[in-house]
Amino acid sequence: MAQDKGRTAQDKDRTVPDSTAAKGRGSYAVGDARRQKILDTSVEHFAQWGFHASSLARIANDCGITQGGLLHHFRSKEDLLLSVLGQSEQHDMDRLFAEPAEEVPSVAAHFAAVVALAEDNARRPGLVRMFNTLVGESGNPGHPAHDYFRRRYARVLRYSVDLLEAGVARGELRPGTDCEAVCRETLAVMDGFQIQWVLDPEGVDMAVLLRGYLDRRLREITVAGTGL
């Protein structure tokens, strides 16, 4: 009998950590969901009002929490802004630019990925509006996203130039191709189509326009004269 009581006590002792762990996992899930809601809500606020005119109190209210609750997840409005931008960039990298470890994508494949990015962005209008708004604001060196966008453009440019230079080296692109000029021009065209699309989403298909531009550009610079 005493042994049975001992086993019962041990069983109870074993169930306590399991129950506590389950509760812990549940609270983490709730916290993660709340953090994601804050990020999603912030996209719309930054898109509509920009960084300086956005209010943590309004964002928190739209999330159904207090400003103190928001600051439990993000230390400041600057921290929230950079977290929103970082999540957007990670999405792009994971979805479109996760290249195979053993090979460099062809230039045609890279251009196709850029078009796919435009198609994906058309399904995320809030993020595109936010991007346009914040890029415009961040021209001011004092803006909290200034360094982020400067580094982002430098990373994207370096990645693209390296890829095109590899295309020249393996004979895909014509010798003497000005890879940096092509990449800078592509970034400018892509951003320009995004602005036109934000102003007139029904009248402008940025993915179709970008595909047409990149197809023509590819035919100009490939040895075989082939496009997308």
XYZ file of C-alpha atoms in Angstrom:
228
model
C 0.000 0.000 0.000
C 2.804 2.349 0.927
C 4.497 1.480 -2.348
C 1.307 2.349 -4.264
C 1.139 5.701 -2.508
C 4.757 6.322 -3.385
C 4.149 5.574 -7.030
C 1.109 7.863 -7.055
C 3.132 10.710 -5.596
C 5.895 10.150 -8.131
C 3.360 10.087 -10.958
C 1.926 13.390 -9.756
C 5.403 14.857 -9.549
C 6.057 13.823 -13.140
C 2.841 15.384 -14.419
C 3.558 18.820 -12.983
C 6.516 19.688 -15.253
C 4.626 18.372 -18.304
C 1.613 20.542 -17.497
C 3.800 23.552 -16.790
C 5.663 23.035 -20.056
C 2.390 22.851 -21.977
C 1.229 26.093 -20.397
C 4.570 27.656 -21.227
C 4.315 26.632 -24.848
C 0.777 28.007 -24.969
C 1.838 31.372 -23.566
C 4.711 31.520 -26.055
C 2.262 30.878 -28.892
C -0.023 33.640 -27.647
C 2.951 35.977 -27.377
C 4.126 35.109 -30.885
C 0.637 35.676 -32.300
C 0.378 39.043 -30.554
C 3.809 40.077 -31.789
C 2.824 39.154 -35.352
C -0.412 41.129 -35.080
C 1.574 44.176 -33.967
C 3.905 43.800 -36.949
C 1.018 43.387 -39.409
C -0.853 46.363 -37.974
C 2.280 48.500 -38.047
C 2.670 47.882 -41.780
C -0.634 49.642 -42.444
C 0.176 52.522 -40.089
C 3.652 53.123 -41.517
C 2.217 52.881 -45.034
C -0.457 55.485 -44.328
C 1.357 57.911 -42.041
C 5.040 57.146 -42.444
C 7.310 56.689 -39.448
C 7.185 60.092 -37.760
C 3.398 60.554 -37.872
C 2.634 56.990 -36.776
C 1.688 56.562 -33.144
C 2.474 53.616 -30.903
C -0.739 54.358 -29.009
C -2.826 54.069 -32.201
C -1.037 50.897 -33.278
C -1.586 49.356 -29.841
C -5.241 50.374 -29.842
C -5.788 48.733 -33.239
C -4.194 45.575 -31.832
C -6.499 45.612 -28.809
C -3.665 46.106 -26.315
C -2.167 48.936 -24.307
C 0.902 50.871 -25.372
C 2.708 49.255 -22.458
C 1.726 45.862 -23.822
C 3.173 46.794 -27.201
C 6.412 47.949 -25.580
C 6.674 44.558 -23.915
C 7.343 43.144 -27.408
C 9.203 46.102 -28.990
C 11.434 48.459 -27.038
C 10.565 51.570 -29.063
C 8.963 52.795 -32.267
C 12.374 52.582 -33.944
C 12.707 48.945 -32.852
C 9.216 48.221 -34.196
C 10.028 49.871 -37.529
C 13.224 47.886 -38.042
C 11.465 44.672 -37.028
C 8.772 45.286 -39.645
C 11.383 45.963 -42.321
C 13.457 42.959 -41.281
C 10.455 40.624 -41.493
C 9.607 41.879 -44.986
C 13.171 41.397 -46.199
C 13.386 37.913 -44.689
C 10.193 36.968 -46.518
C 11.735 38.052 -49.820
C 14.952 36.155 -49.171
C 13.217 32.962 -48.046
C 10.694 32.934 -50.886
C 12.679 34.128 -53.859
C 16.414 34.361 -53.311
C 17.267 31.143 -51.481
C 19.634 29.856 -54.153
C 20.974 26.288 -54.334
C 24.117 25.887 -52.249
C 26.117 24.200 -55.017
C 25.360 26.391 -58.009
C 24.878 30.040 -58.963
C 21.530 30.765 -60.664
C 21.589 31.757 -64.315
C 20.924 35.404 -65.091
C 17.647 34.364 -66.746
C 16.618 32.544 -63.554
C 17.543 35.592 -61.492
C 15.469 37.908 -63.699
C 12.556 35.455 -63.458
C 12.874 35.596 -59.654
C 12.729 39.397 -59.795
C 9.483 39.174 -61.788
C 8.145 36.657 -59.243
C 8.965 39.165 -56.513
C 6.881 41.801 -58.293
C 4.009 39.317 -58.609
C 4.299 38.529 -54.903
C 4.379 42.214 -53.984
C 1.126 42.788 -55.878
C -0.462 40.483 -53.303
C 1.025 42.552 -50.446
C -0.150 46.106 -51.213
C 0.317 47.332 -47.655
C 3.976 46.375 -47.654
C 4.580 48.001 -51.038
C 2.911 51.244 -49.893
C 4.946 51.146 -46.693
C 8.176 50.537 -48.614
C 7.552 53.500 -50.916
C 6.625 55.778 -48.026
C 9.611 54.844 -45.882
C 12.163 54.940 -48.710
C 11.045 58.496 -49.445
C 11.331 59.493 -45.794
C 14.670 57.771 -45.266
C 16.467 60.061 -47.690
C 16.973 62.154 -44.555
C 20.171 60.827 -42.881
C 18.523 61.286 -39.482
C 15.688 58.890 -40.286
C 15.870 55.648 -38.248
C 15.587 53.555 -41.438
C 18.212 55.514 -43.399
C 21.063 53.085 -42.693
C 18.779 50.089 -43.172
C 17.760 51.109 -46.704
C 21.285 52.173 -47.638
C 22.634 48.761 -46.581
C 19.707 46.947 -48.180
C 20.277 48.514 -51.586
C 24.007 47.825 -51.288
C 23.360 44.141 -50.466
C 20.868 43.660 -53.288
C 23.150 45.459 -55.743
C 26.212 43.411 -54.732
C 24.263 40.144 -54.977
C 22.952 41.040 -58.433
C 26.289 42.296 -59.770
C 28.086 39.164 -58.578
C 25.467 37.017 -60.288
C 25.717 38.892 -63.594
C 29.525 38.860 -63.496
C 29.351 35.085 -63.028
C 27.106 35.020 -66.105
C 29.764 36.852 -68.101
C 32.483 34.481 -66.852
C 30.610 31.346 -67.917
C 29.665 32.769 -71.301
C 25.966 33.416 -70.681
C 26.308 37.204 -70.997
C 28.274 39.141 -73.560
C 31.852 40.107 -72.690
C 32.101 43.734 -71.647
C 28.586 43.862 -70.151
C 28.444 46.663 -67.580
C 26.947 44.505 -64.853
C 26.672 47.234 -62.237
C 24.888 49.587 -64.642
C 22.412 46.857 -65.615
C 21.695 46.057 -61.965
C 21.272 49.679 -60.896
C 18.945 50.262 -63.824
C 16.913 47.162 -62.932
C 16.476 48.339 -59.329
C 15.393 51.780 -60.540
C 12.880 50.352 -63.014
C 11.468 47.957 -60.441
C 10.992 50.742 -57.879
C 9.486 52.984 -60.547
C 6.892 50.398 -61.544
C 6.041 49.910 -57.868
C 5.325 53.627 -57.494
C 3.144 53.639 -60.603
C 1.280 50.560 -59.349
C 0.611 52.072 -55.916
C -0.883 55.152 -57.595
C -2.986 53.126 -60.049
C -3.197 49.426 -59.067
C -6.042 48.757 -61.494
C -4.341 50.378 -64.466
C -0.741 49.230 -63.927
C 0.440 45.614 -63.859
C 3.948 46.020 -62.491
C 4.859 42.340 -62.927
C 3.888 42.326 -66.621
C 5.717 45.587 -67.259
C 8.796 44.374 -65.401
C 8.806 41.090 -67.301
C 8.683 42.965 -70.600
C 11.560 45.223 -69.589
C 13.757 42.387 -68.282
C 13.005 40.258 -71.341
C 14.247 43.050 -73.625
C 17.277 43.689 -71.424
C 18.188 40.012 -71.357
C 18.010 39.755 -75.147
C 20.463 42.664 -75.356
C 23.081 41.242 -72.999
C 22.960 37.446 -73.524
C 25.336 35.838 -75.978
C 22.493 33.787 -77.455
C 20.144 36.771 -77.608
C 17.480 34.914 -75.612
C 14.986 36.486 -73.221
C 12.790 35.243 -70.397
